[in-house]
Coordinates of C-alpha atoms and ligand atoms in Angstrom, one line a residue:
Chain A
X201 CA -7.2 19.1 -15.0
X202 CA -8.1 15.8 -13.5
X203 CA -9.5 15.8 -9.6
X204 CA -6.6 14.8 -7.2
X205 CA -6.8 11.2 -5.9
X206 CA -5.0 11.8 -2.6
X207 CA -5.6 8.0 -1.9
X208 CA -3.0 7.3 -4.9
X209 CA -0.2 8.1 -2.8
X210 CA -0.8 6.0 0.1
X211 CA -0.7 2.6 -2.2
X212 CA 3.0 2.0 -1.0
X213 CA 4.8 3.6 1.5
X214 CA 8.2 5.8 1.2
X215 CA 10.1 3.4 2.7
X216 CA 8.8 0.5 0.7
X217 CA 9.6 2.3 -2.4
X218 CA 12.9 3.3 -1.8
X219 CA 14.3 -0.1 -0.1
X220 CA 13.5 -1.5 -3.5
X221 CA 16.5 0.4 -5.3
X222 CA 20.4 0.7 -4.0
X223 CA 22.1 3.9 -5.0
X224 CA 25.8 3.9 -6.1
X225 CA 26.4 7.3 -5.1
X226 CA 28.7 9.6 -6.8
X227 CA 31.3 11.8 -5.9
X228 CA 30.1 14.9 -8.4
X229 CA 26.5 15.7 -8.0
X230 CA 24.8 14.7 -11.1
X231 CA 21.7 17.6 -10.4
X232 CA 22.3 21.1 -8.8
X233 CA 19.7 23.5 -8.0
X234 CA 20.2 26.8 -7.8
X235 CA 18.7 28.6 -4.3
X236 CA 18.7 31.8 -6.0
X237 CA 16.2 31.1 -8.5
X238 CA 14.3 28.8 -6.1
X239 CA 13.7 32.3 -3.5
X240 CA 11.3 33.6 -5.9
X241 CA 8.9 30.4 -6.9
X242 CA 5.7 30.5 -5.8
X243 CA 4.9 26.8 -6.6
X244 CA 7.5 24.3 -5.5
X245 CA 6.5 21.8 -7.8
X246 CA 9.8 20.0 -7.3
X247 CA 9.3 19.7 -3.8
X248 CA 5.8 18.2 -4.4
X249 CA 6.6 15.6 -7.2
X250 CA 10.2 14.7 -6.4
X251 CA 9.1 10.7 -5.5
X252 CA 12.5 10.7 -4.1
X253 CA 11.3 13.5 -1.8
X254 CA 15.1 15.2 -2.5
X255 CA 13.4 18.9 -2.4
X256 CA 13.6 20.9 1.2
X257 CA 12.4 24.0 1.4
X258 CA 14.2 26.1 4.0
X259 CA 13.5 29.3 6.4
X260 CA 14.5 31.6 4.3
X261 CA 13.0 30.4 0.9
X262 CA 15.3 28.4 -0.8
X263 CA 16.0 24.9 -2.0
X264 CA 18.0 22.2 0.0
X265 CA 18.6 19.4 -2.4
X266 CA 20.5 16.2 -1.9
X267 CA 21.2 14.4 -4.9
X268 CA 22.4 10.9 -3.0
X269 CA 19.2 8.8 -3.4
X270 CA 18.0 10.0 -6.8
X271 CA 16.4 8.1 -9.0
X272 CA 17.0 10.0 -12.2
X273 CA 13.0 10.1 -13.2
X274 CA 13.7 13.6 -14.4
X275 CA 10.7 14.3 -12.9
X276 CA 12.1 17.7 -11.1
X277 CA 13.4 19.2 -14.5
X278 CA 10.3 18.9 -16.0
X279 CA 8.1 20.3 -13.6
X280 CA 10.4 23.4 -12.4
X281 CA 9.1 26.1 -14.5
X282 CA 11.8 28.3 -13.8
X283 CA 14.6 28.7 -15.5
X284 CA 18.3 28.0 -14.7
X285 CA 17.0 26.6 -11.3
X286 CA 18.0 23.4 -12.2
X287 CA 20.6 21.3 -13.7
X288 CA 20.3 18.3 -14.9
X289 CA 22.5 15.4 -16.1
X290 CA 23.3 11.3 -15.4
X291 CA 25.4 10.5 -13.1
X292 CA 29.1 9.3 -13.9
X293 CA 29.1 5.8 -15.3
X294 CA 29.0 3.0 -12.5
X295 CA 27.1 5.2 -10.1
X296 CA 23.4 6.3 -9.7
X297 CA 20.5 4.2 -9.0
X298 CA 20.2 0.4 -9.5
X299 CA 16.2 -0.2 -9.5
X300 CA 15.0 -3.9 -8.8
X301 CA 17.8 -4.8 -6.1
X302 CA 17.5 -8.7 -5.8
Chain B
X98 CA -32.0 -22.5 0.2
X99 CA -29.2 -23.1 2.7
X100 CA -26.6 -19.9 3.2
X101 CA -23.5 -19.7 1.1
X102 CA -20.6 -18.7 2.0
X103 CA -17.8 -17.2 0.7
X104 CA -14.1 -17.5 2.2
X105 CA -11.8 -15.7 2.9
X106 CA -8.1 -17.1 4.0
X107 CA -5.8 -13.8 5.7
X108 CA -2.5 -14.5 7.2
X109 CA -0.4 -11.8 9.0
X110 CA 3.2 -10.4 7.3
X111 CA 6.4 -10.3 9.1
X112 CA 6.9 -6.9 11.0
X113 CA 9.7 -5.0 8.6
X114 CA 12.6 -4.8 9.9
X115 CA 14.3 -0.7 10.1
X116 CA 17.9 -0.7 10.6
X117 CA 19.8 2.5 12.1
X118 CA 22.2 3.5 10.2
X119 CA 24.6 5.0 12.7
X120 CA 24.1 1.9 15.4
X121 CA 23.7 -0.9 12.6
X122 CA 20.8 -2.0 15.4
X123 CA 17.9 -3.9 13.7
X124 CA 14.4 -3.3 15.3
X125 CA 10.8 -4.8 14.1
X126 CA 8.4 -1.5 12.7
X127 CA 5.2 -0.7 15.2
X128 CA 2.6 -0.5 13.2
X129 CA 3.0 -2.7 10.5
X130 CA -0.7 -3.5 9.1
X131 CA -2.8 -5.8 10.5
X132 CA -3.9 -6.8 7.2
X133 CA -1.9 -6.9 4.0
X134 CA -2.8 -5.3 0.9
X135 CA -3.4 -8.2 -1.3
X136 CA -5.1 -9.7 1.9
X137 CA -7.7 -6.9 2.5
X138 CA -8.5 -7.0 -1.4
X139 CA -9.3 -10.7 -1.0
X140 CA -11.7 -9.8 1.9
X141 CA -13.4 -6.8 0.0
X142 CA -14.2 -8.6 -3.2
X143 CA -15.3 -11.4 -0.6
X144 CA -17.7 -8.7 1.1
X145 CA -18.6 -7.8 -2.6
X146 CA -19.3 -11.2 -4.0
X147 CA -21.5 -12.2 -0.8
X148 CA -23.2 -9.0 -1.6
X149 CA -24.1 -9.7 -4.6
X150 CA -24.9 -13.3 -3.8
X151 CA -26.3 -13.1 -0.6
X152 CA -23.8 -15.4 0.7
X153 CA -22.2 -15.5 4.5
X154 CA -18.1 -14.4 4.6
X155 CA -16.0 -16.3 6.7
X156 CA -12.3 -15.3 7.7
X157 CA -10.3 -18.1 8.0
X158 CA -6.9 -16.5 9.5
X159 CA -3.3 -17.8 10.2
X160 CA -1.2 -17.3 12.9
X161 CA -0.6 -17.0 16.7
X162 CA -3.1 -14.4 18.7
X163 CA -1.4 -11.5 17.5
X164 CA -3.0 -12.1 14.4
X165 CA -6.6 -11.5 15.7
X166 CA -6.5 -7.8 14.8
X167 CA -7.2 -8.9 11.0
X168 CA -9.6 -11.1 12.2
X169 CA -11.3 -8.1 13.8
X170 CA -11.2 -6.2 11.1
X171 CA -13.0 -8.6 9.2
X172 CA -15.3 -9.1 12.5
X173 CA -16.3 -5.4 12.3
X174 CA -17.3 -5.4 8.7
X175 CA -19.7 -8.3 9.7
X176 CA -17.8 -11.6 8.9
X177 CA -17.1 -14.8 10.6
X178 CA -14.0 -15.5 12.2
X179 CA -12.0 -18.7 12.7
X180 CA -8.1 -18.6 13.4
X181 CA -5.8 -21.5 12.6
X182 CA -3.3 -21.4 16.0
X183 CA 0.1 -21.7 14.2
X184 CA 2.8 -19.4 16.5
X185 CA 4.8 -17.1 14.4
X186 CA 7.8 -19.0 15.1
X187 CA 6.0 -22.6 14.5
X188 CA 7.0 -24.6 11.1
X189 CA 3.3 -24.6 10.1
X190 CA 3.7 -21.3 8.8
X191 CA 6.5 -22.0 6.8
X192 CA 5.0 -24.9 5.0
X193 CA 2.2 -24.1 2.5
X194 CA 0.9 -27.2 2.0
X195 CA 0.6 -28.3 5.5
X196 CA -1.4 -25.2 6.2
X197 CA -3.8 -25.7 3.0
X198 CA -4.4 -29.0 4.8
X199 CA -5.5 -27.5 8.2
X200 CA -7.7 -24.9 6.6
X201 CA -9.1 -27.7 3.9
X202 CA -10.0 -29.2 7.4
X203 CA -11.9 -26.3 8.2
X204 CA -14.0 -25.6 5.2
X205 CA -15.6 -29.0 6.1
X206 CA -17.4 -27.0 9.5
X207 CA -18.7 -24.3 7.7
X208 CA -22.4 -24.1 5.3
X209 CA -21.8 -24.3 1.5
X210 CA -19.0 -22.7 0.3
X211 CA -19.1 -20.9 -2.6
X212 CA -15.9 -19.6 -3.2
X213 CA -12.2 -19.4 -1.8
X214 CA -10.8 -16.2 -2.0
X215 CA -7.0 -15.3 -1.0
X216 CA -4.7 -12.4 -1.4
X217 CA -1.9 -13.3 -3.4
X218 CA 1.3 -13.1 -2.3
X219 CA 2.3 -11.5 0.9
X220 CA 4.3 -7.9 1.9
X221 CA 6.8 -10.4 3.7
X222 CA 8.2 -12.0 0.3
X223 CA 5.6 -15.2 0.7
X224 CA 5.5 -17.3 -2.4
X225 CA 2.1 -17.1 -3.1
X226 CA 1.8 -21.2 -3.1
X227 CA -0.9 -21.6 -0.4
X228 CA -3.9 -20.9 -2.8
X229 CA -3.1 -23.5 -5.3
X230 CA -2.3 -26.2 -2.4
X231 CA -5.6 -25.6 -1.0
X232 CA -6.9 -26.0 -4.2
X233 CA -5.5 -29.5 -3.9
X234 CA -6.6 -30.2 -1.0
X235 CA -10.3 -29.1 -1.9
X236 CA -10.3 -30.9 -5.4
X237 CA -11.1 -27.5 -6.5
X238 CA -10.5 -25.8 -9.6
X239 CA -8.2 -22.1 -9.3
X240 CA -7.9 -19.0 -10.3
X241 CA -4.4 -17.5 -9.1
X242 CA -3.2 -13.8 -9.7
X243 CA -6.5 -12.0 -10.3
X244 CA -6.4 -8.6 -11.0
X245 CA -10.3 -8.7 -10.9
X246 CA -12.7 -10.7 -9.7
X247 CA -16.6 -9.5 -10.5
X248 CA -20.3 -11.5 -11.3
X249 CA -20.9 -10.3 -14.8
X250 CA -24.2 -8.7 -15.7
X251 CA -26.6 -10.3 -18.0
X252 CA -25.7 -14.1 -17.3
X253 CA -24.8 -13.8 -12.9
X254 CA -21.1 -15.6 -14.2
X255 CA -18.4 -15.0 -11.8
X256 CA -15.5 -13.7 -14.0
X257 CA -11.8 -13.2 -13.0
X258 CA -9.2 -11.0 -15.0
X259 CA -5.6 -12.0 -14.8
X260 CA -2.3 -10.5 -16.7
X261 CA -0.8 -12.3 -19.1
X262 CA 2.7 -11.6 -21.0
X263 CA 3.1 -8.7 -23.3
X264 CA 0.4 -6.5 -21.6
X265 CA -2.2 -8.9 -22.9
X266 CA -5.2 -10.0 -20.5
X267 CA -7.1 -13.0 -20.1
X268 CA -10.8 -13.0 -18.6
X269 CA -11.5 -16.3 -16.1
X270 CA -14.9 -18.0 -16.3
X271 CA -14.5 -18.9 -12.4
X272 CA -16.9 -22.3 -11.7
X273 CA -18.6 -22.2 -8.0
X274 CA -16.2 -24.6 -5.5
X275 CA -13.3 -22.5 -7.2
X276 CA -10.2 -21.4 -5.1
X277 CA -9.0 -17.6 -6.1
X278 CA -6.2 -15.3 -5.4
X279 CA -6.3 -11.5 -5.8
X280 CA -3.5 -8.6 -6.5
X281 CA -4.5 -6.0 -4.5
X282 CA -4.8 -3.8 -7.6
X283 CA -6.8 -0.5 -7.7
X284 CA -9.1 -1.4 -4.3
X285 CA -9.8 -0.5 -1.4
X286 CA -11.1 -2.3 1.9
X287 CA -14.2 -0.6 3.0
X288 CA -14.1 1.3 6.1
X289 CA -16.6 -0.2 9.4
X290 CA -18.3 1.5 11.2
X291 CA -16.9 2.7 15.3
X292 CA -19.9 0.9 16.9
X293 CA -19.0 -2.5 14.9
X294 CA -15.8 -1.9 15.6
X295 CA -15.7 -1.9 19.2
X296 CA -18.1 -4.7 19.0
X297 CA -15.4 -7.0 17.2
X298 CA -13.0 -5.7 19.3
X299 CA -14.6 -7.5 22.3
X300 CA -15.8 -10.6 20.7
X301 CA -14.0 -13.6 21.0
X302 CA -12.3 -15.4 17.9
X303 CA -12.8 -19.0 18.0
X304 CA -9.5 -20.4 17.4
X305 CA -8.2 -24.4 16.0
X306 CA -5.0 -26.1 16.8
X307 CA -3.9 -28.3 13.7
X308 CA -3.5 -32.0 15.1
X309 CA -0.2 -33.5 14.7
X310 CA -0.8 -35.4 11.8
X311 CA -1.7 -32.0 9.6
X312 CA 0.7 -29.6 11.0
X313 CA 3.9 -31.4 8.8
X314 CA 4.6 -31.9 5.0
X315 CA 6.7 -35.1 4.3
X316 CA 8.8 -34.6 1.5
X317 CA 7.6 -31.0 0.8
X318 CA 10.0 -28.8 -1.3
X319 CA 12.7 -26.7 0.3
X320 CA 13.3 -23.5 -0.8
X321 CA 16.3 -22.1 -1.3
X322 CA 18.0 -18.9 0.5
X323 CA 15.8 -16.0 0.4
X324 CA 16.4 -12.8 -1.4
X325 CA 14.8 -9.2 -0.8
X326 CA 11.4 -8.8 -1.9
X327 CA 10.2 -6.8 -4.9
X328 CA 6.4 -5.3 -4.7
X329 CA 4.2 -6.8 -7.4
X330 CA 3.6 -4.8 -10.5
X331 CA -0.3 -3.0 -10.2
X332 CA -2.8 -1.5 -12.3
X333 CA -2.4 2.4 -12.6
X334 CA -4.3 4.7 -14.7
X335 CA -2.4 6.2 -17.4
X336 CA -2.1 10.0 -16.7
X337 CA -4.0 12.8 -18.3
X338 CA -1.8 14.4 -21.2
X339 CA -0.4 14.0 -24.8
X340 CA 3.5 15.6 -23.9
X341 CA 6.1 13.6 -21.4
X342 CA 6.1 17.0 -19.4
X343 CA 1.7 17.3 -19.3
X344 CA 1.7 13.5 -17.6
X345 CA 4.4 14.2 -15.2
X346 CA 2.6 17.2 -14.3
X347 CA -0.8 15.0 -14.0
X348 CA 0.8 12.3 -12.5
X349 CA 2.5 14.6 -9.8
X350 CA -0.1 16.2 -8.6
X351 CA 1.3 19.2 -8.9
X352 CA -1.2 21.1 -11.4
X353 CA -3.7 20.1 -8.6
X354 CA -4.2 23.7 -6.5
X355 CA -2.0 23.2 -3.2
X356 CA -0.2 25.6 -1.2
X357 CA 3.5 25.6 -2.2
X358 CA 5.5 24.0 0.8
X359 CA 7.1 26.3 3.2
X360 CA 9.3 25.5 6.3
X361 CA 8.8 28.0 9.3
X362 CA 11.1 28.4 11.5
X363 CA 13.1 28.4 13.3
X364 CA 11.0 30.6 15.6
X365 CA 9.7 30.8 19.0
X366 CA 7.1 29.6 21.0
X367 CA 4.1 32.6 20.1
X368 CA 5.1 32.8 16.4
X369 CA 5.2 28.8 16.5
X370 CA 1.6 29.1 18.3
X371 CA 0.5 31.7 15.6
X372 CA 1.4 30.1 12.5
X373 CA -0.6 27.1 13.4
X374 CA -3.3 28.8 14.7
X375 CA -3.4 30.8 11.4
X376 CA -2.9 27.4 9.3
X377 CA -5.6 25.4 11.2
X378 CA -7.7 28.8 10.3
X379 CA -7.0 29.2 6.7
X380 CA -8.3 25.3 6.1
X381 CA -11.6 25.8 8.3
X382 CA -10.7 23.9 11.6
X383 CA -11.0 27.2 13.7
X384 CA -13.4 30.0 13.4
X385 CA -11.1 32.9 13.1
X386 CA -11.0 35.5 15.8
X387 CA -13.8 38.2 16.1
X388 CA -11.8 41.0 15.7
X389 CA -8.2 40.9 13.9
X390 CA -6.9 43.0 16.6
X391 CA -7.9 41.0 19.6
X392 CA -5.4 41.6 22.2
X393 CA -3.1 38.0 22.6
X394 CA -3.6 37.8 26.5
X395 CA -7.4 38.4 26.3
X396 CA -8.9 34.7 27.2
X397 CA -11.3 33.5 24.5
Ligands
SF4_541 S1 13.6 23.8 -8.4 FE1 12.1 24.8 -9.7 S2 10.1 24.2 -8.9 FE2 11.6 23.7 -7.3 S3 11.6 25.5 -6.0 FE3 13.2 25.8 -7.5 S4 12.2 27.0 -9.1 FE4 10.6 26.1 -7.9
SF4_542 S1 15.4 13.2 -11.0 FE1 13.6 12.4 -10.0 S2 14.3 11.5 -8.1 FE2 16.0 12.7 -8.9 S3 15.8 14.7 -7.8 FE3 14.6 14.8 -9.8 S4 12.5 14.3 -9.3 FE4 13.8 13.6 -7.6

């Protein structure tokens, strides 16, 4: 396991990252998490990677998600360890994210 | 043997604009940096060449008063300082080539130069043009994009690595005189020290006004409507594992050992109090009470 470089994350700033992309947002939510499974995980990893920073925990220990400014990295499926806490799929065609606006 | 110098040209970037998205109502972000990225990497491999050279820096920075700040950075970490007057809203600093003229101007004032250094590109879309005009206006040679910028053991060469299609590299042989521009890939503007920084924050920066004559390009090119801005491409270090699923989990962070977020609340005031008490306990800021059972009014 490499040492963590805390100082990588500082290079640009959420808001600099995501004004670079435009989201055409879907009516059906393309990822659903399920709260359930999410009560009894101890790590969170989603909440930790998700670049989008889409992952909320709430008070009583489940998973707020919002799937509107997603950038469909896949990054939260395949970091969740647990199962069935996470679906997965592309959005409906025409809609999703739209990286390099300009 | 006289001083060398080494220098470095900074100029501010446009405040970023936030826009609410209830009101519509545009507003300029506090806090925007003092110094950009690409700007602060041209100062720090400045700091390191005159290092390893034994050469002078010398900030040459752009812009009204407000962009004294950088300028003090730069102070505090023991370079000279010289700001070009051009007011955020004056036509100087929209026009490259008339500003490579008023800084050309200035290089004339100062010992031996050495080298030019500049970030390249700014956070505020800038083209990127004012290194290669003030190449021109030096006669000097150039070196624009660098994603490296280092004196090579064995020979003392000063040697610049720049991307070129395809993934491929190319290594610079940069002559003395030259003009450079840096990415601001993979570094990191050394930190001063409090006393130097209050120092700089005192000292006065000697400032220039461009005469009339430099402050205007005849016939310059005019751009064309501009579009958002894209952040350069950087160097990043490939992450540590063989399966799509192992780098994620490097690249994350999340195999690093962290405490799994939690959201407290809503609570009240004392279990508010208690949770960061115990937080700022469990990562060593606080000395944890004597006994466990301490009773809460007790004063300690
Ligand atoms: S989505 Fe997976 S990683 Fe995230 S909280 Fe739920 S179970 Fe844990
Ligand atoms: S796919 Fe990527 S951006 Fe979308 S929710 Fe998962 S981690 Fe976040």
């Amino acid at each position: 396991m490499s040492a963590p470089d805390p100082a990588r994350w500082a290079d640009i700033a959420f808001e600099d990252r995501m004004s670079t992309v435009e989201f055409r947002v879907g009516e059906r939510a393309h990822i659903s998490v399920d709260s359930e499974v999410c009560r009894s995980c101890t790590t969170r990893a989603c909440v930790t990677a998700c670049p989008a920073d889409l992952f909320a925990p709430t008070a009583d220990g489940g998973i707020l998600f919002n799937y509107e400014q997603c950038f469909e990295c896949g990054t939260c499926y395949q970091v969740c360890d647990a199962e069935g806490a996470i679906t997965w799929t592309y959005p409906d065609g025409g809609h999703g994210v739209v990286f390099r606006h300009g | 043997m006289p001083v060398e110098t080494v220098l470095v040209c900074v100029r501010p970037a446009e405040p970023a604009a936030d826009v609410d998205p209830l009101s519509g109502a545009v507003s300029h972000r506090s806090g925007s940096p003092a110094l950009t990225d690409a700007d602060a990497a041209a100062l720090e491999y400045g700091l390191r060449l005159a290092d390893a050279w034994s050469a002078r820096v010398h900030v040459i920075g752009i812009g009204g008063p407000e962009s004294e700040e950088a300028l003090r950075i730069a102070a505090a970490l023991g370079a000279g300082t010289l700001r070009v007057d051009a007011p955020e809203a004056a036509d100087l600093m929209a026009d490259d080539r008339a500003l490579a003229r008023v800084i050309a101007s200035a290089v004339g004032r100062l010992p031996y130069v050495r080298l030019v250094l500049c970030g390249d590109g700014s956070a505020d879309g800038g083209t990127g043009a004012l290194p290669a005009f003030l190449a021109h206006e030096l006669g000097a040679a150039q070196a624009l994009g660098l994603t490296r910028l280092e004196v090579r053991e064995g020979d003392g060469a000063l040697v610049g690595e720049r991307r070129l299609d395809g993934g491929r590299r190319e290594l610079l042989r940069v002559p003395p005189g030259a003009v450079c521009s840096v990415e601001a890939a993979g570094l990191r503007l050394r930190r001063s020290a409090l006393p130097a920084v209050l120092r700089a924050a005192r000292a006065p920066v000697e400032s220039i006004v461009p005469t009339d004559g430099q402050a205007s390009s005849v016939g310059a090119v005019s751009a064309g409507p501009p579009r958002p801005g894209r952040p350069r491409t950087r160097v990043v270090a490939p992450p540590d594992g063989t399966a799509p699923r192992d780098r994620l989990r490097a690249l994350t962070g999340v195999q690093t050992p962290h405490h799994a977020p939690e959201l407290i609340g809503p609570v009240d005031a004392v279990k508010a109090a208690d949770a960061l008490l115990e937080f700022l306990q469990e990562r060593g800021y606080l000395n944890a009470p004597a006994r466990a059972d301490t009773p809460r009014d007790t004063p300690r």
